[in-house]
Coordinates of C-alpha atoms and ligand atoms in Angstrom, one line a residue:
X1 CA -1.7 -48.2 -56.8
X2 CA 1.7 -46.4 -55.5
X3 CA 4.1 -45.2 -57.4
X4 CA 6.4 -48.3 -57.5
X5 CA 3.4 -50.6 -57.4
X6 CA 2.6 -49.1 -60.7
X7 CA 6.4 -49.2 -62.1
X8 CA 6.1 -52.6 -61.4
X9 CA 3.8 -53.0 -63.4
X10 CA 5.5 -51.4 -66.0
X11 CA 8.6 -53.2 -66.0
X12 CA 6.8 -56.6 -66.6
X13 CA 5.5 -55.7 -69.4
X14 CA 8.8 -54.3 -70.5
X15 CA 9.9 -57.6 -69.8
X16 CA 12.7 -56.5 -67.0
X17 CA 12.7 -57.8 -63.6
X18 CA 15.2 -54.7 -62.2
X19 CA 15.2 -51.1 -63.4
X20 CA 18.4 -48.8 -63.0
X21 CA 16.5 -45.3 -62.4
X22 CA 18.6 -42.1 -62.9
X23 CA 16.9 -39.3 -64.5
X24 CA 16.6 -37.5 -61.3
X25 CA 13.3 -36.0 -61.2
X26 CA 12.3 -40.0 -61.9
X27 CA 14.5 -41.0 -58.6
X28 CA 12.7 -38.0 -56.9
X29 CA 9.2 -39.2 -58.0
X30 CA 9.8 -43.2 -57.0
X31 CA 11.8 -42.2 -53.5
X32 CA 10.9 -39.0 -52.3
X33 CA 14.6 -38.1 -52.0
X34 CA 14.6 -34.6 -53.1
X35 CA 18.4 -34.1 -54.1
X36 CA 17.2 -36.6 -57.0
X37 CA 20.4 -35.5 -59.4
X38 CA 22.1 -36.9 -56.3
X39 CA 20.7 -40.5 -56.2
X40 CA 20.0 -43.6 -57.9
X41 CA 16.9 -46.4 -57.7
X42 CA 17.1 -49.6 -58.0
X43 CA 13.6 -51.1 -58.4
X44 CA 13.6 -55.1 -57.9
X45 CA 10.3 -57.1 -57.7
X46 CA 10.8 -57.8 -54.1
X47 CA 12.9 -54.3 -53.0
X48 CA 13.4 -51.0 -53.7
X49 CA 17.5 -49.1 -53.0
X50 CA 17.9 -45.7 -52.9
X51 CA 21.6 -45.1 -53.6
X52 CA 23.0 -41.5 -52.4
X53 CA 26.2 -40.2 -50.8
X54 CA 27.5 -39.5 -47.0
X55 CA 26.2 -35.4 -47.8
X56 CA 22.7 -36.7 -47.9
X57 CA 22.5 -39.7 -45.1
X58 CA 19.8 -37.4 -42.7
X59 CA 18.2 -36.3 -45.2
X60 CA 17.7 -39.5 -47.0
X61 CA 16.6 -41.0 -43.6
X62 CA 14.2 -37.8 -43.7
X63 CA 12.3 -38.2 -46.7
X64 CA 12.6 -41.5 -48.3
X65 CA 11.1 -45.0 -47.3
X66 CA 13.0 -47.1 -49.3
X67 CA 16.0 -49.4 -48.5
X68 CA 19.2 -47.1 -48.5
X69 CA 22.9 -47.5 -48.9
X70 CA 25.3 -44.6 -48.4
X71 CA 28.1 -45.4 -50.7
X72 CA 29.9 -43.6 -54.0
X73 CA 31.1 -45.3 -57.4
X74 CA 32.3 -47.3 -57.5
X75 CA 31.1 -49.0 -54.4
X76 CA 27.2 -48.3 -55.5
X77 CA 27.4 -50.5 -58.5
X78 CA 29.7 -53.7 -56.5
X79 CA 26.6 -53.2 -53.9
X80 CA 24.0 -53.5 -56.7
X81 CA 26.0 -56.4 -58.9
X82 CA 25.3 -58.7 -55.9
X83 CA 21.2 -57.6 -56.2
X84 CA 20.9 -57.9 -60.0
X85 CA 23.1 -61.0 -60.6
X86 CA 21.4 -63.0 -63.5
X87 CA 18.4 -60.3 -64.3
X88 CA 17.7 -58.4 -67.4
X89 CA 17.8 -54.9 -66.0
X90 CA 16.2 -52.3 -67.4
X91 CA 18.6 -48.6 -67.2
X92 CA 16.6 -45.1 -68.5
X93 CA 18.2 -44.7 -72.2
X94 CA 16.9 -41.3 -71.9
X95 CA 19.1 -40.3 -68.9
X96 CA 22.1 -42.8 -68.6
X97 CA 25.1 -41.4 -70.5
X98 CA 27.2 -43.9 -72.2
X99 CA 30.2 -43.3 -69.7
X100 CA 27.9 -44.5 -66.6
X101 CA 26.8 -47.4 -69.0
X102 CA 29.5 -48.3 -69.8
X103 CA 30.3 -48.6 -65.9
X104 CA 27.5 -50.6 -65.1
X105 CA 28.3 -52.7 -67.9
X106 CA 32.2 -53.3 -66.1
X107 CA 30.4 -54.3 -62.3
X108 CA 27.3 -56.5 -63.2
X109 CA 26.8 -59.8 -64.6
X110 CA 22.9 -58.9 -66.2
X111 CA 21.7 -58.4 -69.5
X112 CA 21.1 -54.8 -70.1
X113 CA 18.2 -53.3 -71.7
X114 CA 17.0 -49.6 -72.7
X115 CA 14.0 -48.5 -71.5
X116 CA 11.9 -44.9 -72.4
X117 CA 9.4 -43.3 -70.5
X118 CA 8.7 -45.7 -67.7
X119 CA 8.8 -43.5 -64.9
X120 CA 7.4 -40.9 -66.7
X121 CA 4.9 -42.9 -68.0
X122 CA 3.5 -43.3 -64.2
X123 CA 4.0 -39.7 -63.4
X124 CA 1.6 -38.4 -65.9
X125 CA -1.3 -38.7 -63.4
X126 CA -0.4 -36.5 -61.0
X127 CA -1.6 -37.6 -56.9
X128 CA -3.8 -34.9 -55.2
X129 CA -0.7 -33.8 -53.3
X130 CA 0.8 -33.1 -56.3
X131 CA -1.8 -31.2 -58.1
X132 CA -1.8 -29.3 -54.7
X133 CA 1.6 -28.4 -54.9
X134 CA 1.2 -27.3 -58.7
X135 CA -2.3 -25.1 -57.6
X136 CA 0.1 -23.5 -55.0
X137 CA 2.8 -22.9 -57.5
X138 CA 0.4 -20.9 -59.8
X139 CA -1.3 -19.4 -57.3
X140 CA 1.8 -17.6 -56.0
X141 CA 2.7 -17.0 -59.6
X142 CA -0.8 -15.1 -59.9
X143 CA -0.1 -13.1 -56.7
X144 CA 3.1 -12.3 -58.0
X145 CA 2.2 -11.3 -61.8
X146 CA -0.5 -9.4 -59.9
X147 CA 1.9 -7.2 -57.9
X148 CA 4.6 -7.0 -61.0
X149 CA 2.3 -6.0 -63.2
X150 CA 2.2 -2.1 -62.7
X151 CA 6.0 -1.6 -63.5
X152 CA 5.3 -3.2 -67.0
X153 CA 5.3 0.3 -69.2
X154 CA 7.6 2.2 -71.8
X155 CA 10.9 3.4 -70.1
X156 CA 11.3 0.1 -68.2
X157 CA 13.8 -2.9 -68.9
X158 CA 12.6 -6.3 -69.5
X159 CA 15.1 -7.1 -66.7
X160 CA 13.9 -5.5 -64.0
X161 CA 10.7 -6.7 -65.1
X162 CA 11.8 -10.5 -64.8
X163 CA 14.0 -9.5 -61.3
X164 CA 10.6 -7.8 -59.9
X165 CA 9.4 -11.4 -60.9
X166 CA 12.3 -13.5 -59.6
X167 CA 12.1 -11.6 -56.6
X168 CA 8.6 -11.5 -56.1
X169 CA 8.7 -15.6 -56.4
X170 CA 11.8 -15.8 -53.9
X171 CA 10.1 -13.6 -51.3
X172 CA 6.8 -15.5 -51.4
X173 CA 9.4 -19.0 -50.8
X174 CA 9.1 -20.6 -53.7
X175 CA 11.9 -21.1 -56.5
X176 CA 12.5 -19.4 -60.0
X177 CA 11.0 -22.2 -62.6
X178 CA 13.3 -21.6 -65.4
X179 CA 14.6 -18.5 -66.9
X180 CA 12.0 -15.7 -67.1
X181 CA 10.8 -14.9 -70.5
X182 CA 10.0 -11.3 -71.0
X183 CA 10.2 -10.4 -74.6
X184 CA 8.9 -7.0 -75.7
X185 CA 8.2 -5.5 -79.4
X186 CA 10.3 -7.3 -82.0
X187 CA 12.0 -9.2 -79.5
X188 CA 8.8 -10.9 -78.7
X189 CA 9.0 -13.0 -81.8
X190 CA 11.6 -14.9 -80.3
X191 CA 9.1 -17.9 -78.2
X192 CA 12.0 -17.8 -75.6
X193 CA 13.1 -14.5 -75.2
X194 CA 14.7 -14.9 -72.4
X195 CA 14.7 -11.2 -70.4
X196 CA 17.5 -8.7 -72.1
X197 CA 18.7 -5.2 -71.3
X198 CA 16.1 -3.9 -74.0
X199 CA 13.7 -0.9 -72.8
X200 CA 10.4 -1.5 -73.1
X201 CA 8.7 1.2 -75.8
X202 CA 5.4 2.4 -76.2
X203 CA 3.2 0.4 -78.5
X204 CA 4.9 -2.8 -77.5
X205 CA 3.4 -6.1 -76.8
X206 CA 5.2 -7.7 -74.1
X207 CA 5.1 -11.4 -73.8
X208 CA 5.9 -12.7 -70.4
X209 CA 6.5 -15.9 -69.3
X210 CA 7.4 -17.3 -66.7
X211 CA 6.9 -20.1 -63.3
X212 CA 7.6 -20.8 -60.0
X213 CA 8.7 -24.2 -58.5
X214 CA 7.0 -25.5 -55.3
X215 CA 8.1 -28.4 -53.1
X216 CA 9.4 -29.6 -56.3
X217 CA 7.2 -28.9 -58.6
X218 CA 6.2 -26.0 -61.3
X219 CA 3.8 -23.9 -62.2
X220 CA 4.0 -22.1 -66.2
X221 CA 2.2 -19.4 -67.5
X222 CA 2.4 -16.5 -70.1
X223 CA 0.5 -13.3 -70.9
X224 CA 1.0 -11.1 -73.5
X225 CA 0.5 -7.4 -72.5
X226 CA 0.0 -4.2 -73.8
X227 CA 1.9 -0.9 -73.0
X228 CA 0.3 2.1 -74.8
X229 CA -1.3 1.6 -78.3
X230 CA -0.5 -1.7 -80.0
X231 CA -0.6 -1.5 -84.3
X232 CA -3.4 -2.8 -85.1
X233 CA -1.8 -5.7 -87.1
X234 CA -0.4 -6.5 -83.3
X235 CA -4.1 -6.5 -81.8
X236 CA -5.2 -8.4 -84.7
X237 CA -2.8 -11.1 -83.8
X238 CA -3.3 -10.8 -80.3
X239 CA -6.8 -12.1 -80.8
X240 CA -6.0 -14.6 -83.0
X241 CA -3.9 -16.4 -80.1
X242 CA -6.4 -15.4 -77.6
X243 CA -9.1 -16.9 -79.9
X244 CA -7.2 -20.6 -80.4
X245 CA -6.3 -20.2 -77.2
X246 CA -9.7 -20.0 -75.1
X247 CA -10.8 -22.5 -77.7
X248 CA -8.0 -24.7 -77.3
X249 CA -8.5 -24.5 -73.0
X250 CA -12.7 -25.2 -73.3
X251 CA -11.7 -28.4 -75.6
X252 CA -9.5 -30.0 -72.5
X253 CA -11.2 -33.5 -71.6
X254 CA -10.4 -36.7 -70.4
X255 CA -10.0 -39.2 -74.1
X256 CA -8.8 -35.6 -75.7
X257 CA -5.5 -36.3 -77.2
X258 CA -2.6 -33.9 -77.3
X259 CA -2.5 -33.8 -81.1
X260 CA -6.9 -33.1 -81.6
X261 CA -5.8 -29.8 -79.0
X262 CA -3.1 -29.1 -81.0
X263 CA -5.0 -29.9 -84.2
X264 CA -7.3 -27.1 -83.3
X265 CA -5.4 -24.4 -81.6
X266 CA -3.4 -24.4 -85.3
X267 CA -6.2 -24.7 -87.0
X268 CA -7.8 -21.4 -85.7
X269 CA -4.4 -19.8 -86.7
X270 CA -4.4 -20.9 -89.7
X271 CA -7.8 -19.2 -90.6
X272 CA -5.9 -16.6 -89.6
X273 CA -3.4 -16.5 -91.8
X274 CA -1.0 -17.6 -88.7
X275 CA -0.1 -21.2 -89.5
X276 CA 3.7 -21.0 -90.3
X277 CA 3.6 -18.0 -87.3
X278 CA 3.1 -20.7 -84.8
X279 CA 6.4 -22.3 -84.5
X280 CA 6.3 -24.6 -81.8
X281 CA 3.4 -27.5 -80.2
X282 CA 0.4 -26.1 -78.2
X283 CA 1.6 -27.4 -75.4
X284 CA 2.8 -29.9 -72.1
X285 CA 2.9 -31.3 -69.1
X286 CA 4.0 -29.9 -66.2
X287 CA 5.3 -31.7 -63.1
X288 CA 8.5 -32.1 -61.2
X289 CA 9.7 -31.2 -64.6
X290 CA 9.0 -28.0 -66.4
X291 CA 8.4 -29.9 -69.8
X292 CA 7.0 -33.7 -69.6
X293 CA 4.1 -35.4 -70.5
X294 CA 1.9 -35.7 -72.2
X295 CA 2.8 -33.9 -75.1
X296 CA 0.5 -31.4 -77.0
X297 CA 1.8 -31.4 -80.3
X298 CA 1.0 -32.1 -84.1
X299 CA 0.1 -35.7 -84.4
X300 CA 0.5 -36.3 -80.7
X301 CA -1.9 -39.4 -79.1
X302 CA -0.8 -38.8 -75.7
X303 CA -4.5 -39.1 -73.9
X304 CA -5.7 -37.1 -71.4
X305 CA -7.1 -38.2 -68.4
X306 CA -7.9 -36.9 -65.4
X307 CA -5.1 -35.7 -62.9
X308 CA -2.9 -34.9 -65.9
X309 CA -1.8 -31.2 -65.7
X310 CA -1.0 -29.5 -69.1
X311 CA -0.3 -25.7 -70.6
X312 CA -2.0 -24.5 -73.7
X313 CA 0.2 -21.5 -75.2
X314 CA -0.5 -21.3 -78.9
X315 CA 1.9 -18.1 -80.3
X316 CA 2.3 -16.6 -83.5
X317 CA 5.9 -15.2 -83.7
X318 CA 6.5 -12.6 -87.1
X319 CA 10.6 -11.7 -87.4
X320 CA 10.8 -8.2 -87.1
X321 CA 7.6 -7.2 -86.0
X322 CA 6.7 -9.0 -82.4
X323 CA 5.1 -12.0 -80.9
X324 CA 2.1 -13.1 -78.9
X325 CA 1.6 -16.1 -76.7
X326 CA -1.2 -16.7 -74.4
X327 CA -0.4 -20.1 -72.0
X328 CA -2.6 -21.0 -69.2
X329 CA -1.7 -24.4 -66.9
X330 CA -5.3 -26.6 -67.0
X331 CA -6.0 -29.4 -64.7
X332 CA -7.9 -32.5 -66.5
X333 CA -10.5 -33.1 -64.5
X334 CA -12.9 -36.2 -64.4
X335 CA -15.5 -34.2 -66.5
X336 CA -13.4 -31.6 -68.2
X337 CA -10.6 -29.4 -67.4
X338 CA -9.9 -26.4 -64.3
X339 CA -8.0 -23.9 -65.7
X340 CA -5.4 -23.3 -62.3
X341 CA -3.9 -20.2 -63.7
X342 CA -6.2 -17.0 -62.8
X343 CA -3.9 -14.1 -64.0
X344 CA -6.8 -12.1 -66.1
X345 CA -5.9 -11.5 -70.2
X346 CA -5.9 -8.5 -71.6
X347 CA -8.8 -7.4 -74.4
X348 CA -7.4 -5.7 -77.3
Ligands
LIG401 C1 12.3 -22.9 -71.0 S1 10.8 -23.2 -70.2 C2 9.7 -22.4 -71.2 C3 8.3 -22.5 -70.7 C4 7.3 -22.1 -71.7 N1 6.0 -21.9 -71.2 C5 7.2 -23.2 -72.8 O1 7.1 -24.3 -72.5 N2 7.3 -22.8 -74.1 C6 7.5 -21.4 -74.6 C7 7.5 -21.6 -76.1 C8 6.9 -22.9 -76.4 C9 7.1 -23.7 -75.1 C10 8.3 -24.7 -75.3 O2 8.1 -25.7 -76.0 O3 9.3 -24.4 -74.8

C-alpha cells in the first residue's frame, strides 16, 4: 500500500473523511515536497493538495505528485474551505498551534477533530528507499568517526572534535543531524553534552554522539572512548553499558516491544548497581526525524516489525564523575535485526 493509501486507511478508522497535515516531516513523508516546514496536505478520500508558496512552485512541480496550489494565508485555507465543506477534518494536535487553529476554525464550515500519530503511525515502516537512505547516512557517519577518530586525545577540545565531525559530514555532502554531543570526563554525565570549550584530559572517557542527515533522513550513533587510562570504576561502568547494550541489540525482533528492550537493557544495569544511573529510555526511531517511533522506553508496547529502524544507547550518567553511552542504529529485519552502524567499540 502507498503512503496515502495507508493514511487512508487511517483516517477511516479515526472516523475523518479529510486530514489537515502540518507537521512537516509528515507533509514531506505524504508529498515528497522537501521544504515540508514550507507546506501543507490536505488528504481527502478522492484527492490529495499540496499547499506551498510562489518560492517553491519548481520545486514543487519537481518533487511532488500531488495536486498543488501556489497560494499564502490566507488564500490556502478560502481554497481548502471550498474542498472540506460539510467534513469532519481531522488537523495533527501534535503540530497545529492554537493560532493556525484558530484560523482554520475562522475559513471552514467542518467539524474539527484532533488527531495523534497518524502519519507517523504509517512512517514507522520505513520503504527500502528509505532504509537505503538511512544505511547511507550511517555509513558516511562510520567513514567519518573513522577518520575523526585519531584527534580524540588529552590536549584537544571537544569542539574541534565535533567541527572535525561537522566538517567531515559536510565534505562527504550530507548534513549535520543535530548538535554534536562530545562530552568528556565529568561532563560526560550530562546525556546531551552538547560539544564545549573543555580540553579533553587524560583518563577521560569521551562520549560522542552524533548523525548525519541524508536526502532527508538520519543516521544516530554514540561511542564512548578512551584517552589514556580510564579509573577503573569508569571501565567497570563502561562494561556495564556495553554489556546491556550488545544484549539489548541481539534481543531486536519482529513482535519485540520497545518496553521488553528496554525492560532488559535496565535490567542488566541494575545488576549493576546502575538503575537510577540510566536516566533516560533505551532508545527510538529514527527517520525523517531524529526521534520518532516507535519508542523504546519503560512500559513501551510499540512493536517491532520489520523495516522499523531503531537506536539502542543504554547510559549510566554519575554527577561528578563521567558518563558512558553506547548507541548503535539496528534495522528490524524479517528474522531479527542488522545492526547498520559499523563503527568498532572499544574493550576496556
Ligand atoms: C538531540 S538528538 C540526540 C540523539 C541521541 N542519540 C539521543 O537520542 N539520545 C541521547 C540521550 C538519550 C537520547 C534521547 O532521548 O535524547
Amino acid at each position: 500500500m502507498t503512503v496515502l493509501e495507508q493514511l487512508r486507511a487511517a483516517m477511516g478508522q479515526a472516523g475523518v473523511g479529510a486530514l489537515w497535515v502540518s507537521g512537516p516531516a509528515n507533509v514531506r513523508a505524504v508529498s515528497g515536497f522537501t521544504s515540508g516546514g514550507d507546506g501543507k496536505v490536505l488528504v481527502l478520500e478522492g484527492d490529495a493538495i499540496l499547499y506551498t508558496d510562489a518560492r517553491y512552485t519548481v520545486q514543487a512541480r519537481e518533487e511532488s505528485a500531488l495536486t498543488q496550489v501556489i497560494a499564502r494565508p490566507p488564500e490556502t485555507y478560502q481554497d481548502a474551505a471550498e474542498r472540506v465543506r460539510g467534513l469532519r477534518v481531522g488537523f495533527e494536535a501534535e503540530h497545529l498551534t492554537v493560532a493556525r487553529l484558530e484560523d482554520l476554525r475562522a475559513h471552514w464550515d467542518a467539524e474539527l477533530v484532533p488527531t495523534r500519530g497518524l502519519v507517523e503511525r504509517v512512517r514507522l515502516v520505513k520503504s527500502p528507499g528509505e532504509v537505503q537512505a538511512i544505511r547511507g547516512a550511517q555509513a558516511l557517519a562510520d567513514r567519518v568517526f573513522a577518520e575523526v577518530r585519531p584527534m580524540i586525545r588529552a590536549g584537544v577540545r571537544e569542539l574541534d572534535v565535533a567541527l572535525a565531525l561537522e566538517l567531515g559530514l559536510r565534505r562527504a555532502g550530507a548534513e549535520v543531524g543535530f548538535d554534536v554531543i562530545v562530552a568528556s570526563g565529568p561532563r560526560g554525565a550530562m546525556p546531551h553534552g552538547v560539544a564545549s570549550e573543555k580540553v579533553i584530559e587524560d583518563g577521560d572517557l569521551v562520549t560522542i554522539d552524533f548523525g548525519a542527515r541524508l536526502r532527508g533522513y538520519h543516521s544516530d550513533m554514540t561511542r564512548t572512548v578512551a584517552v589514556g587510562t580510564p579509573s577503573e570504576e569508569l571501565r567497570r561502568v563502561y562494561n556495564a553499558v556495553l554489556e546491556a547494550e550488545e544484549a539489548a541489540v541481539a534481543a531486536v525482533r519482529p513482535g519485540v516491544t520497545g518496553g521488553d528492550l528496554d525492560a532488559l537493557a535496565r535490567g542488566i544495569l541494575e545488576r549493576h548497581g546502575l538503575g537510577e544511573a540510566f536516566a533516560h529510555s533505551l532508545g527510538h526511531g529514527v527517520g525523517l526525524n531524529i526521534h520518532e517511533g516507535p519508542s523504546l522506553r519503560k512500559g513501551s508496547e510499540d512493536v517491532l516489525e520489520p523495516g522499523v529502524v531503531v537506536t539502542v544507547e543504554p547510559g549510566a550518567y554519575l554527577p561528578g564523575v563521567g558518563g558512558v553511552r553506547i548507541e548503535d542504529l539496528v534495522l528490524v529485519t524479517e528474522t531479527g535485526y542488522e545492526v547498520l552502524s559499523r563503527t568498532p567499540k572499544e574493550r576496556l
